[in-house]
Amino acid sequence: MRRLILAAILSVLALPAAAERIVGCRADHGPVIAAAWREAEARVDAAIRFLNANPDHPHVREWFGTTPAPAIRGVLKISLYRLQHGRRPEVECLSEKACVGGFFATARFQPERIGLCPRFFGPEGQVDRRFGILLHEVTHLAAGTQDRAYGPRASRELARRNPSAAATNADNFEYFVELLPDAAAPPPATSKQPR
């Protein structure tokens, strides 16, 4: 009996990664979402390498204050795992009506899904980039981060005032990765903007 149970567990673990699901999106959104996933994965990987090499760098302290590097690294690593192809949550494109409050995206736990608002597909600036938005939502799902502060200014202030709260704030991880010093960041992925 134990062998049968062990064989069943091993067969489930050996299954290929699940295909990614995108629900309710226009055809031209698919490549944009795929590019954002790839860029998020590459940039989080670069952020982990940066943190490993520079745990006390001013950029780390700017977003996380005195939080120990292992705590930051833990959230980044579990998020990177979920950003990898086959482990990503389902994505759904939401209507403007479903996106009150000017949000870019939402995370839902049951079923596990990231909802993308129309703003996600708009022009990108230096912050709140598509890859960063996906990372923000993935940190909620993978690491249980919260929305304690929104925006770069409030996130920096949170790191200064309450480092332990900054280490559980999704925007702090988003901006830490989005604003990595140029030498640490990989070149941006290219994607066409939907009309």
PDB file of N, CA and C in Angstrom, residues 1-7:
ATOM      1  N   MET A   1       0.822  -1.194   0.000  1.00  0.00           N
ATOM      2  CA  MET A   1       0.000   0.000   0.000  1.00  0.00           C
ATOM      3  C   MET A   1       0.865   1.256   0.000  1.00  0.00           C
ATOM      4  N   ARG A   2       1.910   1.264   0.828  1.00  0.00           N
ATOM      5  CA  ARG A   2       2.799   2.426   0.873  1.00  0.00           C
ATOM      6  C   ARG A   2       3.452   2.663  -0.482  1.00  0.00           C
ATOM      7  N   ARG A   3       3.830   1.586  -1.154  1.00  0.00           N
ATOM      8  CA  ARG A   3       4.450   1.720  -2.480  1.00  0.00           C
ATOM      9  C   ARG A   3       3.479   2.329  -3.473  1.00  0.00           C
ATOM     10  N   LEU A   4       2.219   1.964  -3.376  1.00  0.00           N
ATOM     11  CA  LEU A   4       1.208   2.492  -4.281  1.00  0.00           C
ATOM     12  C   LEU A   4       1.015   3.992  -4.048  1.00  0.00           C
ATOM     13  N   ILE A   5       0.941   4.387  -2.791  1.00  0.00           N
ATOM     14  CA  ILE A   5       0.797   5.806  -2.452  1.00  0.00           C
ATOM     15  C   ILE A   5       2.027   6.578  -2.913  1.00  0.00           C
ATOM     16  N   LEU A   6       3.218   6.030  -2.647  1.00  0.00           N
ATOM     17  CA  LEU A   6       4.447   6.685  -3.072  1.00  0.00           C
ATOM     18  C   LEU A   6       4.491   6.816  -4.595  1.00  0.00           C
ATOM     19  N   ALA A   7       4.091   5.780  -5.304  1.00  0.00           N
ATOM     20  CA  ALA A   7       4.065   5.820  -6.768  1.00  0.00           C
ATOM     21  C   ALA A   7       3.096   6.881  -7.266  1.00  0.00           C
TER      22      ALA A   7
END
